[in-house]
mmCIF file of C-alpha atoms in Angstrom:
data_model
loop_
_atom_site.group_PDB
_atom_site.id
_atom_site.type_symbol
_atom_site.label_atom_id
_atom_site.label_comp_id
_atom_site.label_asym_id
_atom_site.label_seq_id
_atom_site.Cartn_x
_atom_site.Cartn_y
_atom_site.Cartn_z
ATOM 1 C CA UNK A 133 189.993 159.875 71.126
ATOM 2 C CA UNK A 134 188.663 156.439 71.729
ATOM 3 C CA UNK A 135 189.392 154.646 75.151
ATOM 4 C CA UNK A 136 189.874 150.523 74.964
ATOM 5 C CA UNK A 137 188.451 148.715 78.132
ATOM 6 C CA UNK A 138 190.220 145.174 78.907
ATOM 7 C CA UNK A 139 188.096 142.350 78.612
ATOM 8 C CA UNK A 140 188.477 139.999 81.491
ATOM 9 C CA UNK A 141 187.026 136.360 81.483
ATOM 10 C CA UNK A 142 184.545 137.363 84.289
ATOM 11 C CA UNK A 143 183.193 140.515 81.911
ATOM 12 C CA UNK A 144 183.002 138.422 79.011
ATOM 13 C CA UNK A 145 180.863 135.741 80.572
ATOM 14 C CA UNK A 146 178.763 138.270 82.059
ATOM 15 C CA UNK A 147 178.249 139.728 78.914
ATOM 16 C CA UNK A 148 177.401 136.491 77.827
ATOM 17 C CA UNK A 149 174.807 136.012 80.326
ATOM 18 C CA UNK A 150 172.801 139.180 79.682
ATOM 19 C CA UNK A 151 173.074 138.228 75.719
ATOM 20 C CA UNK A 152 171.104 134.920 76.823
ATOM 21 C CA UNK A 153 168.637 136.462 78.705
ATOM 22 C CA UNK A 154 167.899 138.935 76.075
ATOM 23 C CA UNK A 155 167.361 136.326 73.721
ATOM 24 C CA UNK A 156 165.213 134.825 76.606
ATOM 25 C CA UNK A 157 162.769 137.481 77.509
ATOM 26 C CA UNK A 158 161.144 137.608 74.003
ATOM 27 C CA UNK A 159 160.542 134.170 73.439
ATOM 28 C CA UNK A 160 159.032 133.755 77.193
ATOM 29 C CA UNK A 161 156.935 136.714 77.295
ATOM 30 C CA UNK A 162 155.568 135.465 73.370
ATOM 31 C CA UNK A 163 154.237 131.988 75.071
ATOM 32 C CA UNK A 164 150.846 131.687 75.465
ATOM 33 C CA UNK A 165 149.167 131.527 78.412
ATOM 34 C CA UNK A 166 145.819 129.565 78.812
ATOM 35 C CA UNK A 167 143.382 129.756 82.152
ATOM 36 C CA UNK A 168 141.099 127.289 82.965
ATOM 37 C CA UNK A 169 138.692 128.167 85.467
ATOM 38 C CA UNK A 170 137.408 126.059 88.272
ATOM 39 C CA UNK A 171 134.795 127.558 89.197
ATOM 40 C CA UNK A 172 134.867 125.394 92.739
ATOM 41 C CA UNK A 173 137.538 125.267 95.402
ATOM 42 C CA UNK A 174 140.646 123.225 95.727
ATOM 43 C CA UNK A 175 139.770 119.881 96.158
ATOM 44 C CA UNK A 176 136.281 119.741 93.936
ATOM 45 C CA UNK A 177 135.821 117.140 91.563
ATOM 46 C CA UNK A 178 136.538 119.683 88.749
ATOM 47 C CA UNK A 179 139.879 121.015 90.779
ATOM 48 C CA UNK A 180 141.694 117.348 90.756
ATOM 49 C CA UNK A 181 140.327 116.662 87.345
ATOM 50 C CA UNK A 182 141.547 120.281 86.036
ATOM 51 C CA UNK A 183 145.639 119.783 87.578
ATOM 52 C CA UNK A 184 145.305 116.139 86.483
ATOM 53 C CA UNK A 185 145.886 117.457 82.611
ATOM 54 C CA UNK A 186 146.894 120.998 82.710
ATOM 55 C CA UNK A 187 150.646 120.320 81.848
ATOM 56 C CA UNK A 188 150.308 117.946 79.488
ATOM 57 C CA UNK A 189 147.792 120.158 77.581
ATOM 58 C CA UNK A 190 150.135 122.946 77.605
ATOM 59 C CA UNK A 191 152.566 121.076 75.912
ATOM 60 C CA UNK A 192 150.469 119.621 73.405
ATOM 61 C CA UNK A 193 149.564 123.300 72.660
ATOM 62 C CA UNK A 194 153.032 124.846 73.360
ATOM 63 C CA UNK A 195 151.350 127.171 75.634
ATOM 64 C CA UNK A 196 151.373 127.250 79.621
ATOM 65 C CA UNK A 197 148.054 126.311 80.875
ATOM 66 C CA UNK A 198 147.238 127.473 84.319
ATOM 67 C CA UNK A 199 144.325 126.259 86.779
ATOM 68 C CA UNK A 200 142.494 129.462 88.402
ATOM 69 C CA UNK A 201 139.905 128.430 90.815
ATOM 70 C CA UNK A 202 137.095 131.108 91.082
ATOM 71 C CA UNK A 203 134.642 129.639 93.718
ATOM 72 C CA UNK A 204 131.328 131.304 94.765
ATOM 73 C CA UNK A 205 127.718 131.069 94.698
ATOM 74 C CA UNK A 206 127.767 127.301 93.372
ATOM 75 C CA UNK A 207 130.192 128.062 90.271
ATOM 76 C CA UNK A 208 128.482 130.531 88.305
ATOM 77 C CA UNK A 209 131.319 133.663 90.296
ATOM 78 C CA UNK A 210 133.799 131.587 87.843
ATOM 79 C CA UNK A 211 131.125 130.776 84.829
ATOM 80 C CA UNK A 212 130.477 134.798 84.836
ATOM 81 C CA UNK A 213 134.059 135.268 84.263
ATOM 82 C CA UNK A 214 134.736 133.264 81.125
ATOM 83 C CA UNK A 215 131.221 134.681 79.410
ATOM 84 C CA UNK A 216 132.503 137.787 79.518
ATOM 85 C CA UNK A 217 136.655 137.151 78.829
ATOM 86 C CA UNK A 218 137.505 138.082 75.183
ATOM 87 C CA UNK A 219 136.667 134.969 73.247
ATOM 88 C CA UNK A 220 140.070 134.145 71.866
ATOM 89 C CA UNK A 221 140.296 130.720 73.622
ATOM 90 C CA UNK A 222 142.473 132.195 75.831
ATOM 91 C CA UNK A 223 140.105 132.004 78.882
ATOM 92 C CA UNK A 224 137.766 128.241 79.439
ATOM 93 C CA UNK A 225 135.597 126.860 82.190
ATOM 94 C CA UNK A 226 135.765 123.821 83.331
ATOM 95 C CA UNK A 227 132.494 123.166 83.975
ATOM 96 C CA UNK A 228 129.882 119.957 84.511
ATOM 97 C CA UNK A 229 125.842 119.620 84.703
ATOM 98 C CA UNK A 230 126.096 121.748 87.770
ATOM 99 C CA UNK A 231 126.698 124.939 85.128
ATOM 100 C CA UNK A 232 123.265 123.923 82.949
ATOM 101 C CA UNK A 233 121.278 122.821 86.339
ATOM 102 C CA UNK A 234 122.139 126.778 87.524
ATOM 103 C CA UNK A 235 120.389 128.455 84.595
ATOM 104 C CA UNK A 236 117.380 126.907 86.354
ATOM 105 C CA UNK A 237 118.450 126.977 89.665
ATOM 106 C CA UNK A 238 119.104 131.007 89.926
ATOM 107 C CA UNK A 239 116.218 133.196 88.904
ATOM 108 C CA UNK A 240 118.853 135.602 88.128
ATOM 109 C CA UNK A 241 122.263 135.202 86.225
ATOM 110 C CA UNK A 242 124.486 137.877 84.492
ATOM 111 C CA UNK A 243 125.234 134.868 81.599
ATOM 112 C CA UNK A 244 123.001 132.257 79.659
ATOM 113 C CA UNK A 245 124.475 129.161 80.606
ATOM 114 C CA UNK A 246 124.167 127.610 77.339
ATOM 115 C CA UNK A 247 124.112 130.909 75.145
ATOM 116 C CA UNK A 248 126.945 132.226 76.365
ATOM 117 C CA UNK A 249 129.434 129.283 75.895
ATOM 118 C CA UNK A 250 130.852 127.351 72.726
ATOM 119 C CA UNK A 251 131.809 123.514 73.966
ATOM 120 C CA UNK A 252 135.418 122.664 73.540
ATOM 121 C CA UNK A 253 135.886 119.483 74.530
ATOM 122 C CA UNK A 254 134.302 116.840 76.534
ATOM 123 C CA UNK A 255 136.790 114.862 79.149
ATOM 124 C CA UNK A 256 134.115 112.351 80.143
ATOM 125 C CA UNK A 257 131.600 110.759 82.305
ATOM 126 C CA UNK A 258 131.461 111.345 86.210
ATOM 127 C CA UNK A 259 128.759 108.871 87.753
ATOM 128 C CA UNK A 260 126.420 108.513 90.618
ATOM 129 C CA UNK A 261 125.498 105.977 92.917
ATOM 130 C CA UNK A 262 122.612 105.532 95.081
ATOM 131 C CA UNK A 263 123.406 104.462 98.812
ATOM 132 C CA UNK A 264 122.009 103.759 101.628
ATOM 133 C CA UNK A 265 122.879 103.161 105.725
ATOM 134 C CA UNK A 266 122.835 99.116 106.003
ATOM 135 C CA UNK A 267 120.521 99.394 108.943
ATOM 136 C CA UNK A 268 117.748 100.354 106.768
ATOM 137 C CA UNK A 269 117.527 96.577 105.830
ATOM 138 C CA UNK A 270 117.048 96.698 102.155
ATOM 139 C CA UNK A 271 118.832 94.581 99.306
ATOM 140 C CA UNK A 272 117.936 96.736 96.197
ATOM 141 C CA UNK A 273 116.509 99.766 94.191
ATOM 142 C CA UNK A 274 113.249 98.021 93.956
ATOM 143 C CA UNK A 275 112.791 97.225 98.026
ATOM 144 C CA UNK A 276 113.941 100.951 99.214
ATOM 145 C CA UNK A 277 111.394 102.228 96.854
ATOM 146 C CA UNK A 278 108.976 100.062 98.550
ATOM 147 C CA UNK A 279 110.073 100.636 102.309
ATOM 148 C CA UNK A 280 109.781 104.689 101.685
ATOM 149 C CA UNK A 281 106.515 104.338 100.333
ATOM 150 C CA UNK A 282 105.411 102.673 103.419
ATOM 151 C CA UNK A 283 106.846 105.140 105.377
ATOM 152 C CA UNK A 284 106.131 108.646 104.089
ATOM 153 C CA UNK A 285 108.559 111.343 105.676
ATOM 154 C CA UNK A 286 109.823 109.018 108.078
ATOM 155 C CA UNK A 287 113.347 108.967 106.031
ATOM 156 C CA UNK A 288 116.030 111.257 105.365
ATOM 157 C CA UNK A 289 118.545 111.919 102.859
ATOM 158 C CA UNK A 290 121.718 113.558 102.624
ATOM 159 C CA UNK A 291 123.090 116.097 99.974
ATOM 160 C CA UNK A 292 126.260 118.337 99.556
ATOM 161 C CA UNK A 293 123.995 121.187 99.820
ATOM 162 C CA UNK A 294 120.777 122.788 98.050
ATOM 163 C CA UNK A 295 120.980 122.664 94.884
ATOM 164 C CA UNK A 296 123.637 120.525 94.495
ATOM 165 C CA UNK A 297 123.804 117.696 91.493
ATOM 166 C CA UNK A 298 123.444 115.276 94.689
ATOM 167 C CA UNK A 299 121.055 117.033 95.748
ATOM 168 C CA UNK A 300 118.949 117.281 92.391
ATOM 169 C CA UNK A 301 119.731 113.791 91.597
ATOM 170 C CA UNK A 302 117.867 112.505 94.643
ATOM 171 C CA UNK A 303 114.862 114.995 94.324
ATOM 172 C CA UNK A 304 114.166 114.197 90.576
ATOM 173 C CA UNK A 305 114.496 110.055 92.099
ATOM 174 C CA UNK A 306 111.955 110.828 94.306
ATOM 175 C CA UNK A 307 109.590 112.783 92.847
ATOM 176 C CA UNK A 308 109.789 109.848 89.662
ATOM 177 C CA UNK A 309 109.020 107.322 91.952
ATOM 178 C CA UNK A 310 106.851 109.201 93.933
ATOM 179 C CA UNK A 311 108.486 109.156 97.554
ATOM 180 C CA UNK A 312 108.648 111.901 100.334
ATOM 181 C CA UNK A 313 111.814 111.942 102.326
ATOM 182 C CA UNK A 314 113.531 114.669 104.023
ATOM 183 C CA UNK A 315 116.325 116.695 102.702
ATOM 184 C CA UNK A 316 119.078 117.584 104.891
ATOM 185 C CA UNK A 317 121.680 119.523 103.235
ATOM 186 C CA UNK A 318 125.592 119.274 104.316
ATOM 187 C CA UNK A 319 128.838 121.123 102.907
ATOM 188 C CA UNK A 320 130.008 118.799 100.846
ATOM 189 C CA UNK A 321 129.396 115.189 99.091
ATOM 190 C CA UNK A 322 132.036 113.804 101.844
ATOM 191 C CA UNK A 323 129.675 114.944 104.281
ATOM 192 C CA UNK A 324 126.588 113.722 102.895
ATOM 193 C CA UNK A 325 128.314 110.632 102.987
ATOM 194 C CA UNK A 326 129.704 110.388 106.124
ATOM 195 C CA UNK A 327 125.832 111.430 107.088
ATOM 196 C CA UNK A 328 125.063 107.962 106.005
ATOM 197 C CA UNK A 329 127.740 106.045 107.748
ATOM 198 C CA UNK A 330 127.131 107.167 110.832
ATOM 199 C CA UNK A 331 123.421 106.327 110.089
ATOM 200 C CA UNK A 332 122.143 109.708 111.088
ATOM 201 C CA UNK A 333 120.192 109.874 107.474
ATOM 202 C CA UNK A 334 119.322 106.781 105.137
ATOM 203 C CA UNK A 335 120.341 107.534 101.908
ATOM 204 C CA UNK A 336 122.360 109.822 99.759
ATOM 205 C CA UNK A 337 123.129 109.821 96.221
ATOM 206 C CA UNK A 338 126.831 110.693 96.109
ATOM 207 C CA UNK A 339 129.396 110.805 92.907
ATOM 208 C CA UNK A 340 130.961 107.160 92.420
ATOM 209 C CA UNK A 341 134.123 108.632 93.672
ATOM 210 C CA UNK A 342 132.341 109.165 96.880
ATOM 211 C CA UNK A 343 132.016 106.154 97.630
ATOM 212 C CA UNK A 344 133.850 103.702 95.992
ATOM 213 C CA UNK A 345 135.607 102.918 98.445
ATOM 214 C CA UNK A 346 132.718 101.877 101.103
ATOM 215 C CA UNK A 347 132.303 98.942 98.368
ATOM 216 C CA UNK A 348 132.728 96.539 101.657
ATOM 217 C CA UNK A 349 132.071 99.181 104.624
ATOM 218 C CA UNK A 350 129.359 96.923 106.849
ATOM 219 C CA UNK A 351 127.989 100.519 107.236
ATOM 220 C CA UNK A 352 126.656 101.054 104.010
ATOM 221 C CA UNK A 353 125.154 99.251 101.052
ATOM 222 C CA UNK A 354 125.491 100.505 97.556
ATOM 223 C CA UNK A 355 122.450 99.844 95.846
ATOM 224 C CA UNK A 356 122.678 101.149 92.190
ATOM 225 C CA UNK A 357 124.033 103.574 89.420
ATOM 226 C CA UNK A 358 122.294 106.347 87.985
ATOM 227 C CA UNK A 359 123.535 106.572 84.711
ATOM 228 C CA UNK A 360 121.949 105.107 81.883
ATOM 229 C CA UNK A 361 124.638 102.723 81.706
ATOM 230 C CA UNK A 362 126.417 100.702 84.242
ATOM 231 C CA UNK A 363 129.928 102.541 85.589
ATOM 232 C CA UNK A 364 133.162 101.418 84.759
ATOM 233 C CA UNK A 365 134.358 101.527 87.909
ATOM 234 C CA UNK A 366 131.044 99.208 89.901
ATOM 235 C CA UNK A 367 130.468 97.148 86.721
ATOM 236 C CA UNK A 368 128.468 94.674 89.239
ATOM 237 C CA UNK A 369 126.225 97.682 89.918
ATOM 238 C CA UNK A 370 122.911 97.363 88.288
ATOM 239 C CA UNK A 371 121.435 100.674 87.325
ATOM 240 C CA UNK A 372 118.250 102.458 89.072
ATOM 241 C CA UNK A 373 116.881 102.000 85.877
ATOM 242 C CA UNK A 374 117.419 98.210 85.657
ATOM 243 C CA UNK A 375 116.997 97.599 89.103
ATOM 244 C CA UNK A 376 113.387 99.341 90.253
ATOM 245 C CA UNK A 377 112.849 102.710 88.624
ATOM 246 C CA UNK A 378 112.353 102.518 84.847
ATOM 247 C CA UNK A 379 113.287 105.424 82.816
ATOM 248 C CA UNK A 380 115.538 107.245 85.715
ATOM 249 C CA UNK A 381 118.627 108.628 84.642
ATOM 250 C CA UNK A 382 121.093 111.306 86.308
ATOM 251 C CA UNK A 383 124.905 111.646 85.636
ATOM 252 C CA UNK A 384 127.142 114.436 84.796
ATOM 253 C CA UNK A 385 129.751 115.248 81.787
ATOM 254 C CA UNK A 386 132.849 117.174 82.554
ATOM 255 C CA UNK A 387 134.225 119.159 79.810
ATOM 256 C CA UNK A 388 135.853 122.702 78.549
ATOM 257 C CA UNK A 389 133.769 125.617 77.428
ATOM 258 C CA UNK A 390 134.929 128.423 75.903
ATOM 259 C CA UNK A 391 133.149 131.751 75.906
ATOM 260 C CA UNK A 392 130.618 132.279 72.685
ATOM 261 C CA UNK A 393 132.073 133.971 69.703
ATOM 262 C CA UNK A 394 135.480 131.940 70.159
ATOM 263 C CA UNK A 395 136.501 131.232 66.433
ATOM 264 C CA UNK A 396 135.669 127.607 65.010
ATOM 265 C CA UNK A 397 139.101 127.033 64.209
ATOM 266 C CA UNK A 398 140.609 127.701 67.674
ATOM 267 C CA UNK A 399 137.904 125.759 69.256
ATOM 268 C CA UNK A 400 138.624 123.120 67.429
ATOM 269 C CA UNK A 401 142.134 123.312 67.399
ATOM 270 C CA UNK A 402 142.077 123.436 71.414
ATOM 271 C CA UNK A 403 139.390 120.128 71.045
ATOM 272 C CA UNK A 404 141.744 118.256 68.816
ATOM 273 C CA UNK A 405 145.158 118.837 71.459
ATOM 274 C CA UNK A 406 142.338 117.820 74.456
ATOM 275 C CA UNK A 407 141.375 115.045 72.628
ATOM 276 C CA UNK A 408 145.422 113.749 72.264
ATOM 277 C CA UNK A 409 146.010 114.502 75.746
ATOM 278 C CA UNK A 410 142.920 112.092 76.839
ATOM 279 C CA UNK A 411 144.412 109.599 74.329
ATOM 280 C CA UNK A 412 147.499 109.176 76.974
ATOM 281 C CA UNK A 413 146.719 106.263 79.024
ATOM 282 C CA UNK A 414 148.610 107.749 82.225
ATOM 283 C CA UNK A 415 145.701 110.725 81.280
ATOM 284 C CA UNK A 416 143.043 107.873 81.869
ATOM 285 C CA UNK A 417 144.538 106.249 84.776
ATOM 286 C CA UNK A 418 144.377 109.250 86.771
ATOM 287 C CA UNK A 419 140.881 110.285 85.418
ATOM 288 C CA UNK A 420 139.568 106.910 86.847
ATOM 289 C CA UNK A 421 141.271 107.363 90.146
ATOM 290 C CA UNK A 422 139.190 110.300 89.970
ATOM 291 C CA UNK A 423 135.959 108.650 89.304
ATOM 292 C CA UNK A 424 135.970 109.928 85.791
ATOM 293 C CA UNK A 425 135.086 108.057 82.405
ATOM 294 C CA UNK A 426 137.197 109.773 79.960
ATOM 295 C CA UNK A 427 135.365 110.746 76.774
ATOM 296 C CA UNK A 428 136.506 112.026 73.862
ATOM 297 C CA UNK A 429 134.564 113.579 71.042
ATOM 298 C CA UNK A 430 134.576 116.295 68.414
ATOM 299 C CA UNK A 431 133.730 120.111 69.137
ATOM 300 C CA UNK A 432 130.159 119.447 67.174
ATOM 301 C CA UNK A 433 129.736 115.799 69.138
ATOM 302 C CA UNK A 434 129.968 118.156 72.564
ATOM 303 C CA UNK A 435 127.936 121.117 71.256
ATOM 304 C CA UNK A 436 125.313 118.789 70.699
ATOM 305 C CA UNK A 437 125.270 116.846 74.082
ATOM 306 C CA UNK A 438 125.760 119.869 75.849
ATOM 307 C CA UNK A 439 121.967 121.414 74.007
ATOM 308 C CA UNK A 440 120.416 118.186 75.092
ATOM 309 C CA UNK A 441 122.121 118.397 78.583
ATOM 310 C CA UNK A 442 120.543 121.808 79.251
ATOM 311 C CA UNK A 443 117.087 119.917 78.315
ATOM 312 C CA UNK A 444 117.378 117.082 80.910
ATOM 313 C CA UNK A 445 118.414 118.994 83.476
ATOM 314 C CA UNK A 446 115.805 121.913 83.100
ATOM 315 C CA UNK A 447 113.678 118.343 83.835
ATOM 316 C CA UNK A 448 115.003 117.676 86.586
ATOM 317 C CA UNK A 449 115.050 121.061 88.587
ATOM 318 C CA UNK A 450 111.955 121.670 87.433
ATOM 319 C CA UNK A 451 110.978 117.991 89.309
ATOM 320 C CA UNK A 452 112.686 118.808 92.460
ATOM 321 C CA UNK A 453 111.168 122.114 92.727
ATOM 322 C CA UNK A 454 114.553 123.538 93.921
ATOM 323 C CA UNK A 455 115.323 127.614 93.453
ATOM 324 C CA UNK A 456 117.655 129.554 94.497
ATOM 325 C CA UNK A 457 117.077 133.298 94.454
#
């Protein structure tokens, strides 16, 4: 014998809903999910510049692209993890020079920093700028050089900590123009700078972001770039290079690595959706309000910085005579 049940409105639209969500589940639990690493805290350079794209990258890719910071023992806790994730191009790094400058840095590391990793995509250019507490009395590159050489150890300089790219960017200046000053080491670049404005050290060589906006700060006098170009953002700003160190050079990429083995295809697949995103001019406004140069290239343009990256900065720990064990 077979029963009828009544249908009320109320049972029908229930039945309704779960029929939805059904048809829900599937398609949500099918959508990929992408993790980019920071292997800093909230608030680093590669943090803002990570959650500055991350939606609009998932939607050029359809997927849902999450920012997972992994901090520790200057960014190789986070670098460690993407080396070994399954290399589907599932799992990136976001990652700078401060990932090549630790394969020297460490005498120890359970990943190769350039072995181990496949470029994806290069987001651009983050600059430096040499600075220096206005007391010190100097109008250039070419005059500080002179007034530490006159004074050997009498000066100091600030850094966001040993081993830092600040910090590595001022040792490989020095020991190029053949200077002695004296390292003191804060927590951060924002300390190394405020170091300098409140004239407790003399210099510091902090990302343009840093201190871009002590442009007109009677506490502190920008003296130069230290890229091999001029920045976009101080276009008035001569270069060390041009301005009373020939040949110095120090500034740091930003970009997306995958973990080796990830198939050419997908890298390049996830390089040509980066490379749309960057092509969004809201993209580039924030970048540069981020002290960023957005970059774009091809998966093979990267791969190929990124061998002569590891190169230069092998040079330049290798001039500071920095280690960490």
């Amino acid at each position: 014998m077979q029963m009828s049940i009544p249908l009320t409105r109320r049972s029908l639209a229930a039945a309704a809903a779960w029929l939805a969500l059904g048809a829900a589940l599937p398609a949500r639990a099918q959508q990929r999910v992408i993790r980019i690493v920071v292997p800093f805290g909230t608030g680093a350079v590669q943090d803002t510049v990570a959650r500055a794209f991350n939606n609009e990258l998932g939607a050029a890719l359809n997927a849902a692209v999450i920012v997972e910071n992994r901090a520790g023992a200057g960014g190789t806790v986070g670098a460690a993890l993407v080396a070994k994730a399954p290399p589907d191009g599932n799992t990136l790094v976001l990652a700078a020079a401060s990932h090549h400058i630790a394969g020297f840095l460490y005498s120890k590391l359970p990943y190769e920093p350039l072995k181990d990793f496949v470029g994806v995509a290069n987001l651009g250019n983050a600059g430096y700028v040499l600075a220096v507490a206005s007391d010190l009395d100097v109008a250039n590159t070419a005059d500080f050089i002179k007034r530490v050489k006159a004074n050997p150890g009498k000066y100091n300089y600030a850094s966001a900590g040993n081993g830092s790219a600040t910090h590595l960017a001022m040792a490989s200046f020095l020991a190029r123009a053949g200077l002695e000053m004296t390292h003191i080491p804060t927590k951060s670049t924002g300390e190394a700078v405020n170091e300098v404005l409140a004239g407790r050290v003399q210099a510091v060589i902090s990302s343009s972001v840093g201190v871009m906006g002590f442009q007109n700060d009677p506490r502190m006098k920008l003296l130069a770039s230290t890229g091999q170009a001029r920045s976009q953002f101080l276009p008035t700003l001569p270069t060390v290079a041009e301005s009373g160190l020939p040949g110095y050079a120090f500034d740091s990429w930003i970009g997306l690595l995958a973990p080796a083995g990830t198939p050419k295809a997908e890298v390049e697949r996830l390089n040509a959706a980066t490379n749309k995103v960057l092509a969004d001019p809201a993209i580039q406004e924030r970048f540069k309000r981020l002290g960023v140069e957005p970059r774009s290239q091809n998966a093979e343009e990267f791969q190929k910085l990124l061998r002569a990256d590891w190169d230069a900065m092998g040079a330049v720990v290798k001039a500071s005579g920095a280690k960490v064990d």
